[in-house]
mmCIF file of C-alpha atoms in Angstrom:
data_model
loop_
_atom_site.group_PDB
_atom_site.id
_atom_site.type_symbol
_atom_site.label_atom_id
_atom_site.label_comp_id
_atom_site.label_asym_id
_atom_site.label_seq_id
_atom_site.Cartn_x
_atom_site.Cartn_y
_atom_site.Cartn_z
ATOM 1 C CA UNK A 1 -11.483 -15.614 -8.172
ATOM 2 C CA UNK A 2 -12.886 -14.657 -4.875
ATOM 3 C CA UNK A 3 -11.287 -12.541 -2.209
ATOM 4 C CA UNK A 4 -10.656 -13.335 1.593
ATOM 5 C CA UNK A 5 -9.561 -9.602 2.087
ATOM 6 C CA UNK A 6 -11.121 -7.511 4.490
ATOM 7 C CA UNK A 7 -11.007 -4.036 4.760
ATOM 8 C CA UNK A 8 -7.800 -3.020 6.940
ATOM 9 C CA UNK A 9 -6.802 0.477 8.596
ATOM 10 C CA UNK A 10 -5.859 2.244 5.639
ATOM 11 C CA UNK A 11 -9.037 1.642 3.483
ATOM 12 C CA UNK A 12 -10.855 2.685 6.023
ATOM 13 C CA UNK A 13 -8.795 6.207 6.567
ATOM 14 C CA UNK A 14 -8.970 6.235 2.890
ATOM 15 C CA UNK A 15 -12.886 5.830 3.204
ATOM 16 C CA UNK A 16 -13.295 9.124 5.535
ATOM 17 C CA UNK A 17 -10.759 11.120 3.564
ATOM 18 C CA UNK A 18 -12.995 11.025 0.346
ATOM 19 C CA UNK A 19 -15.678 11.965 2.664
ATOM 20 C CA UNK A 20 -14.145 14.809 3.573
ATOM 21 C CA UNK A 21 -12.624 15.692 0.533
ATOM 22 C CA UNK A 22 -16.788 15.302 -0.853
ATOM 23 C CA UNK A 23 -17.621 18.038 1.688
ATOM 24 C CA UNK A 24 -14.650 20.418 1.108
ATOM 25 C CA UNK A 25 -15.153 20.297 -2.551
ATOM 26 C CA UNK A 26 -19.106 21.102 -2.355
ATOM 27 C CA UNK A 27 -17.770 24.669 -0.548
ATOM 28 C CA UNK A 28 -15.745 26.897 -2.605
ATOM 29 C CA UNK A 29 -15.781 29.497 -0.730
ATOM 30 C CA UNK A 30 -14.625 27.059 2.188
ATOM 31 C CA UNK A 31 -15.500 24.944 5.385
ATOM 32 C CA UNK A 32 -13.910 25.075 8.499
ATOM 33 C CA UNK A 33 -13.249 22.181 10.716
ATOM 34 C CA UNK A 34 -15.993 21.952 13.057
ATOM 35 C CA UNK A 35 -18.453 22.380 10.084
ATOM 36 C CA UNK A 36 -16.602 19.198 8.839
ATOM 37 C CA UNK A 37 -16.998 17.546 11.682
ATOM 38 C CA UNK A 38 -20.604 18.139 11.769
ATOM 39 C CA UNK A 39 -21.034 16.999 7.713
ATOM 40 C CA UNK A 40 -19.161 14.183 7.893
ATOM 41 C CA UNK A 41 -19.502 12.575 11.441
ATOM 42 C CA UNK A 42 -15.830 12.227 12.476
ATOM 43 C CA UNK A 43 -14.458 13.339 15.324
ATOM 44 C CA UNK A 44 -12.580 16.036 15.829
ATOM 45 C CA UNK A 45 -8.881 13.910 17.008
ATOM 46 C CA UNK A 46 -9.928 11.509 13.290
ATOM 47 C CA UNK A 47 -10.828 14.616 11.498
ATOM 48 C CA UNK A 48 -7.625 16.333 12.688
ATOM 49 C CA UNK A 49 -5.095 13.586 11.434
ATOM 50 C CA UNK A 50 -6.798 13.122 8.197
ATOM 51 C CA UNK A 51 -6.771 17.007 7.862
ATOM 52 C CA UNK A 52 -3.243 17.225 8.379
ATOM 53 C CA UNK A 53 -2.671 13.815 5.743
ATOM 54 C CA UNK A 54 -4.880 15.971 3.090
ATOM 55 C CA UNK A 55 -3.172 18.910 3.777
ATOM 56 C CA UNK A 56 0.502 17.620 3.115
ATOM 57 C CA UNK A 57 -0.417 15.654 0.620
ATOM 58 C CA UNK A 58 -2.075 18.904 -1.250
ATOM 59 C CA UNK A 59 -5.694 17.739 -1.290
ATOM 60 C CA UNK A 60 -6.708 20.137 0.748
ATOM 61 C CA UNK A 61 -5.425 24.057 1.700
ATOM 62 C CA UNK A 62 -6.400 26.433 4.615
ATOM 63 C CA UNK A 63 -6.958 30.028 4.031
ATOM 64 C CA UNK A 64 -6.734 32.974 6.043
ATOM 65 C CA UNK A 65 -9.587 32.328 8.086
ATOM 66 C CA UNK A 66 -8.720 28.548 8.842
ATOM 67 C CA UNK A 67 -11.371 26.990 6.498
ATOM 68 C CA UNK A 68 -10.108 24.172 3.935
ATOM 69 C CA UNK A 69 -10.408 24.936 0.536
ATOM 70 C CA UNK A 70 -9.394 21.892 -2.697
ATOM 71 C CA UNK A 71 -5.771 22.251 -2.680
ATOM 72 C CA UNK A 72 -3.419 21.933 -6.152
ATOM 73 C CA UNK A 73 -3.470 18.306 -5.932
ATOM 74 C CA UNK A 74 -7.266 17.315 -6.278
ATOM 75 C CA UNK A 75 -7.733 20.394 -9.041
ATOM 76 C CA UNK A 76 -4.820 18.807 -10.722
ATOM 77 C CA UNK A 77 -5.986 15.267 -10.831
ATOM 78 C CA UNK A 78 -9.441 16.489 -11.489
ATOM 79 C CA UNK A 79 -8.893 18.525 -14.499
ATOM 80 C CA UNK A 80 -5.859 16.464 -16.014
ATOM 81 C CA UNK A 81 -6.394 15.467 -19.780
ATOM 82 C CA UNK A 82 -4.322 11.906 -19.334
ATOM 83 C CA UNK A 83 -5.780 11.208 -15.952
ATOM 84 C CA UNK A 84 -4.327 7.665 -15.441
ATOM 85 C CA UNK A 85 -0.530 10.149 -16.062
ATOM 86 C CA UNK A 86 -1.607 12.312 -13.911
ATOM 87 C CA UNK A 87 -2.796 9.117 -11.193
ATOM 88 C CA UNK A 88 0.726 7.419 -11.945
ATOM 89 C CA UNK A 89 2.484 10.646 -11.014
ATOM 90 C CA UNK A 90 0.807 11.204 -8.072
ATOM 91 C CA UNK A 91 1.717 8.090 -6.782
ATOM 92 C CA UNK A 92 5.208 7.937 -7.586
ATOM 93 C CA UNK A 93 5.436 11.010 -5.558
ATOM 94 C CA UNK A 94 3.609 9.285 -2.857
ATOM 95 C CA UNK A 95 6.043 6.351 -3.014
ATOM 96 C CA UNK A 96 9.402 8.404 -3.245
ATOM 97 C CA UNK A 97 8.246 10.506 0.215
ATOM 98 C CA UNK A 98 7.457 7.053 1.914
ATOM 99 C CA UNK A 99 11.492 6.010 0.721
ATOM 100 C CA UNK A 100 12.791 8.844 1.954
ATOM 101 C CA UNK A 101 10.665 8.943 5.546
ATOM 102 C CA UNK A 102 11.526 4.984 5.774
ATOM 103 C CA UNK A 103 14.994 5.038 4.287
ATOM 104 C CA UNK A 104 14.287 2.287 2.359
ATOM 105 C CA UNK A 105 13.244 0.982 -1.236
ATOM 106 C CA UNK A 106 9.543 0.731 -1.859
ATOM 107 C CA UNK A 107 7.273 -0.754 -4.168
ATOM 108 C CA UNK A 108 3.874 -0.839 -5.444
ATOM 109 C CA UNK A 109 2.489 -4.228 -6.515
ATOM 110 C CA UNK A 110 -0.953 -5.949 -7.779
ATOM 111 C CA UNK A 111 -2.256 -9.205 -8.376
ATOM 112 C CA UNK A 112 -3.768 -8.615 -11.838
ATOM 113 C CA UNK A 113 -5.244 -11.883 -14.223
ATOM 114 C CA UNK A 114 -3.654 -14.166 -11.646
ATOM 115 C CA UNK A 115 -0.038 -12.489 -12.171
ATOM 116 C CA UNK A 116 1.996 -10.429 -9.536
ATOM 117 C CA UNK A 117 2.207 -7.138 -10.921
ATOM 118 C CA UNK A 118 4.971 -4.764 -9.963
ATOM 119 C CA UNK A 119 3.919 -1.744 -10.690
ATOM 120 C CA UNK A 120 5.913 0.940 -9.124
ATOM 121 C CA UNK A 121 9.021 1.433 -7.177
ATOM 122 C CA UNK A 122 10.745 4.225 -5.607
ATOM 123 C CA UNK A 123 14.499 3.641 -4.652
ATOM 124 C CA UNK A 124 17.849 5.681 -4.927
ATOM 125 C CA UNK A 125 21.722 4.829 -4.623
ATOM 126 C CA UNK A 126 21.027 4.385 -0.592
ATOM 127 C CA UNK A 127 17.631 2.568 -0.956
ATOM 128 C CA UNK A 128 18.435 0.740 -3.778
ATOM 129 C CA UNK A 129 15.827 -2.237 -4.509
ATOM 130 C CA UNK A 130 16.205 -5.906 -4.148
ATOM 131 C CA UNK A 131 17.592 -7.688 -7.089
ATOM 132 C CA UNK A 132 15.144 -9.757 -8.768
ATOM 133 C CA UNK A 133 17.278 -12.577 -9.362
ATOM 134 C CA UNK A 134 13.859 -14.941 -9.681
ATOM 135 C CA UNK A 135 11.167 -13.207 -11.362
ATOM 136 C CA UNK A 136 8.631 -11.964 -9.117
ATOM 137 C CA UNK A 137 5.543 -13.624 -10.768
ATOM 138 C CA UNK A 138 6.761 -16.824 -10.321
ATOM 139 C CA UNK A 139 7.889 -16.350 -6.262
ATOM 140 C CA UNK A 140 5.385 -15.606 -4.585
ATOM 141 C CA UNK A 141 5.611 -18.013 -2.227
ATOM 142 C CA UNK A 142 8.617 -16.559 -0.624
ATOM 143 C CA UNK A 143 8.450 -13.020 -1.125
ATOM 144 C CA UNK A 144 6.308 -10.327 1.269
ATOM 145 C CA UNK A 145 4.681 -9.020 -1.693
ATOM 146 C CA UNK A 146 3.519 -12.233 -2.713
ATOM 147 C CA UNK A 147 2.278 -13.629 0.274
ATOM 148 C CA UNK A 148 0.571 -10.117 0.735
ATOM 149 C CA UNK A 149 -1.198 -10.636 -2.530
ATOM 150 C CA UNK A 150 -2.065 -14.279 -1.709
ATOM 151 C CA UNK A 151 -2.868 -13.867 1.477
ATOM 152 C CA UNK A 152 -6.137 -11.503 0.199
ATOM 153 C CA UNK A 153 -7.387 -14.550 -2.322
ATOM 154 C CA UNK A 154 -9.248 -17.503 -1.098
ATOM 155 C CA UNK A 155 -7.976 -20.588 -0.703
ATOM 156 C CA UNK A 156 -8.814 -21.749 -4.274
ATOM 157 C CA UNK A 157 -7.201 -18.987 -5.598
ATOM 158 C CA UNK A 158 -4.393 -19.877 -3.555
ATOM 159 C CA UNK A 159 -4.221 -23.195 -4.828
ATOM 160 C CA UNK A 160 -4.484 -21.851 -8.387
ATOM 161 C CA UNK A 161 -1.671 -19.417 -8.389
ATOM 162 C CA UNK A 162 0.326 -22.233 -6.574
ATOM 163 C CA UNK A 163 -0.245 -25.058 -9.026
ATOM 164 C CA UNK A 164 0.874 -22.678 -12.261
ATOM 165 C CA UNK A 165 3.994 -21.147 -9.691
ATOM 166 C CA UNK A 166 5.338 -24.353 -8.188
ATOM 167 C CA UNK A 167 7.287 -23.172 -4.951
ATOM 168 C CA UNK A 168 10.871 -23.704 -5.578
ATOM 169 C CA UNK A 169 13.726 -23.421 -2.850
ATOM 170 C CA UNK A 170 15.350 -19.788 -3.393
ATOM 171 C CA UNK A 171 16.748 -19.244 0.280
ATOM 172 C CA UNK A 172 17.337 -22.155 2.840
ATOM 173 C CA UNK A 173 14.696 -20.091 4.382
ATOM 174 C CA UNK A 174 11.897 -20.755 1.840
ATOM 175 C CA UNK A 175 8.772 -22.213 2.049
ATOM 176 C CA UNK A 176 8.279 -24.959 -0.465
ATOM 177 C CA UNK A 177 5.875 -27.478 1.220
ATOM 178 C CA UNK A 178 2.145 -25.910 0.092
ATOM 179 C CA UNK A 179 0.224 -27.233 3.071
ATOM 180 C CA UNK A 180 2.419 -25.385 5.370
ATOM 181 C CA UNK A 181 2.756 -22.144 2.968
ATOM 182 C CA UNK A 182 -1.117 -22.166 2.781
ATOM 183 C CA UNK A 183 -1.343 -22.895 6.821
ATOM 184 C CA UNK A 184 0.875 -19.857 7.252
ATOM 185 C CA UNK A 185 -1.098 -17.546 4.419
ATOM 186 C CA UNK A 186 -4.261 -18.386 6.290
ATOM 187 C CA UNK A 187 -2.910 -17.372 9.385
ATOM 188 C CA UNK A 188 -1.528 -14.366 8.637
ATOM 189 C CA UNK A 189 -3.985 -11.403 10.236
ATOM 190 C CA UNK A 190 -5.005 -8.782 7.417
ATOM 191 C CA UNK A 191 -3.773 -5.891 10.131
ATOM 192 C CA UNK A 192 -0.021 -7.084 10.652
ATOM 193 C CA UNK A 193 2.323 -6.969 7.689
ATOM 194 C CA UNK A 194 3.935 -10.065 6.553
ATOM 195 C CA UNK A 195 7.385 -10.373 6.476
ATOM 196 C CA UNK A 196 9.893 -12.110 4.250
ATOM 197 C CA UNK A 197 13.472 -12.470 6.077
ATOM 198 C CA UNK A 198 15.258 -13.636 3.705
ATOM 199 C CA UNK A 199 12.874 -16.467 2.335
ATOM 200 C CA UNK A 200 13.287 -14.786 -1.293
ATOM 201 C CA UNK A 201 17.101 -13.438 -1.289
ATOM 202 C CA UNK A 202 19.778 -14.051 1.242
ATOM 203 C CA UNK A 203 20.662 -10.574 2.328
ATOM 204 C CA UNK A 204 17.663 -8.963 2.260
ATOM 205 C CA UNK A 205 14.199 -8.273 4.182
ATOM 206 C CA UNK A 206 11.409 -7.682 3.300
ATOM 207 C CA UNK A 207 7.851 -6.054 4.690
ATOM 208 C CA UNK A 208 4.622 -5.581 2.727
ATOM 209 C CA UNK A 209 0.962 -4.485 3.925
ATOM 210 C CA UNK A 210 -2.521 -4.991 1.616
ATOM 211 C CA UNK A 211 -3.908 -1.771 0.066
ATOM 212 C CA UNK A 212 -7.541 -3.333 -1.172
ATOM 213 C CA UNK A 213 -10.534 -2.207 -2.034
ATOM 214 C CA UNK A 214 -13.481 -3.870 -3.294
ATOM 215 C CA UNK A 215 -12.381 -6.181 -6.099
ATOM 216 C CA UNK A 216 -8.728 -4.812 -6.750
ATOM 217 C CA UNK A 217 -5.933 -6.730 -4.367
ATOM 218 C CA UNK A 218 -2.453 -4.773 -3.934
ATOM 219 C CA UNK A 219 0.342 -4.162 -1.299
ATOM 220 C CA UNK A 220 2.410 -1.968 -0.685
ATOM 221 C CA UNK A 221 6.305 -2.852 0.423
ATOM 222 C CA UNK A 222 9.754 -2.406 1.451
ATOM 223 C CA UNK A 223 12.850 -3.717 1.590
ATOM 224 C CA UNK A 224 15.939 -3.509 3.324
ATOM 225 C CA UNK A 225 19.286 -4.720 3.369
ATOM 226 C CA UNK A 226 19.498 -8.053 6.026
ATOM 227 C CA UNK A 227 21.978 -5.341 8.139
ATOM 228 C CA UNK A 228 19.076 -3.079 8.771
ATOM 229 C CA UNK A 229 16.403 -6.128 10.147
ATOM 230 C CA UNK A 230 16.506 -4.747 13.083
ATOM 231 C CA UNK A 231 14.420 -1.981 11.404
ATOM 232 C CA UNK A 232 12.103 -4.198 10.027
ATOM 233 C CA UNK A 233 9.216 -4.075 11.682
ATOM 234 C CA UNK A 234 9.001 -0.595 12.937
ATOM 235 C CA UNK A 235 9.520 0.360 8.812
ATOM 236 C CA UNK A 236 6.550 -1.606 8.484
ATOM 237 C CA UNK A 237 4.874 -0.162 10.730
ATOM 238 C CA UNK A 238 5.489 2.721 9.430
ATOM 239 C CA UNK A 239 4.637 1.695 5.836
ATOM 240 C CA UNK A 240 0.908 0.634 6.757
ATOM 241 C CA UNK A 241 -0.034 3.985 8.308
ATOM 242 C CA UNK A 242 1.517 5.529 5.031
ATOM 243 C CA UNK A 243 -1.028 3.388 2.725
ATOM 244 C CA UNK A 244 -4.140 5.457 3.115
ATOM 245 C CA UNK A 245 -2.228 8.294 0.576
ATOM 246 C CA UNK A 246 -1.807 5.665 -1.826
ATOM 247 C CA UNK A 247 -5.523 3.780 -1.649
ATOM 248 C CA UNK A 248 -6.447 7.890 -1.730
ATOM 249 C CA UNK A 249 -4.880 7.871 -5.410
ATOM 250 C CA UNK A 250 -6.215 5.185 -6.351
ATOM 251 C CA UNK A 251 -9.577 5.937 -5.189
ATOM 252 C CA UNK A 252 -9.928 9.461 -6.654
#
């Protein structure tokens, strides 16, 4: 299977965080900012925002003097014994702060042996998640994390994961014809996050953005009840500037 992907916003913040993070950890005794500006390149309004992501995320800590030191987080993931625990705990963490900053249900999702994975969620009794009335492996077609994950394969893989997951009607809203569905997947720009508005469930919208590196394809989302739309896209929003935490567990 090849990929179509490339590498969007978050990967790329992502990218410079391990760099940092590389030149904090090879200082014990600690750097300070403009030395970290000097190691790694960035400059100094880039290095401040991914400062301040490492820093509440507890990757990184400032001492007394202002130089960042590894913070609980990275000495945690480092020296766990069941690292992929330690990975998957991390990241629900990650996920439940994005609910509660978006106010809605969010999930973690891959596209693993040709399957749609869902492989994390973080919702609560007001951000509940979307009923999966249709099982998500076999609707991709109409739901945002599906045509996340399909819009980062090419357009054989496409046709593959089509031609074992016929499109079926769910909503009056779905997309069932496969030259349009493919029209629209190879439209759809790797920056802006697709949408689903009701093309899965009647009721309920959907948002989801691509967290991918190198071979691995994955997306992040969230949904909403259809009463909330207008939220939609500025929840999406939202959600892709949040991704770089999660690509950041996944990377480390």
């Amino acid at each position: 299977m090849a990929l179509k992907h490339e590498p969007t916003a978050p990967y790329h913040s992502a990218q410079d965080a391990l760099r940092v993070l590389e030149t904090v950890a090879r200082r014990a005794a600690g750097v300070t900012d403009a030395e970290l500006a000097r190691q790694t390149g960035l400059g100094r309004e880039r290095l401040t925002s991914l400062l301040r992501m490492l820093r509440r995320e507890g990757y990184v800590e400032q001492i007394t003097d202002g130089a960042y030191v590894t913070g609980e987080t990275l000495s945690r993931l480092g020296s766990a014994r069941d690292r992929d625990l330690a990975v998957r705990e991390r990241l629900q963490h990650t996920l439940d702060r994005l609910r509660d900053s978006l106010g809605a249900a969010v999930y973690i999702s891959r596209y693993v042996d040709g399957e749609i994975d869902v492989t994390g969620c973080a919702q609560s009794p007001t951000t509940p998640a979307v009923h999966e009335w249709v099982d998500f492996r076999s609707s991709g077609h109409a739901s945002a994390i599906g045509k996340s994950l399909l819009g980062q394969l090419d357009l054989n893989g496409r046709r593959d994961h089509l031609s074992r997951h016929r499109p079926a009607r769910l909503t009056s809203r779905t997309i069932t014809n496969e030259r349009v569905l493919l029209s629209t997947l190879d439209a759809q720009t790797p920056t802006v996050p697709v949408l689903d508005l009701q093309e899965y469930a009647v009721g309920t919208v959907c948002a989801a953005v691509p967290i991918t590196a190198g071979s691995s394809v994955g997306c992040l989302a969230l949904s909403l009840p259809v009463e909330h739309a207008h939220r939609l896209r500025h929840a999406a929003d939202t959600l892709n500037r949040g991704a770089a935490p999660v690509l950041l567990s996944l990377a480390i």
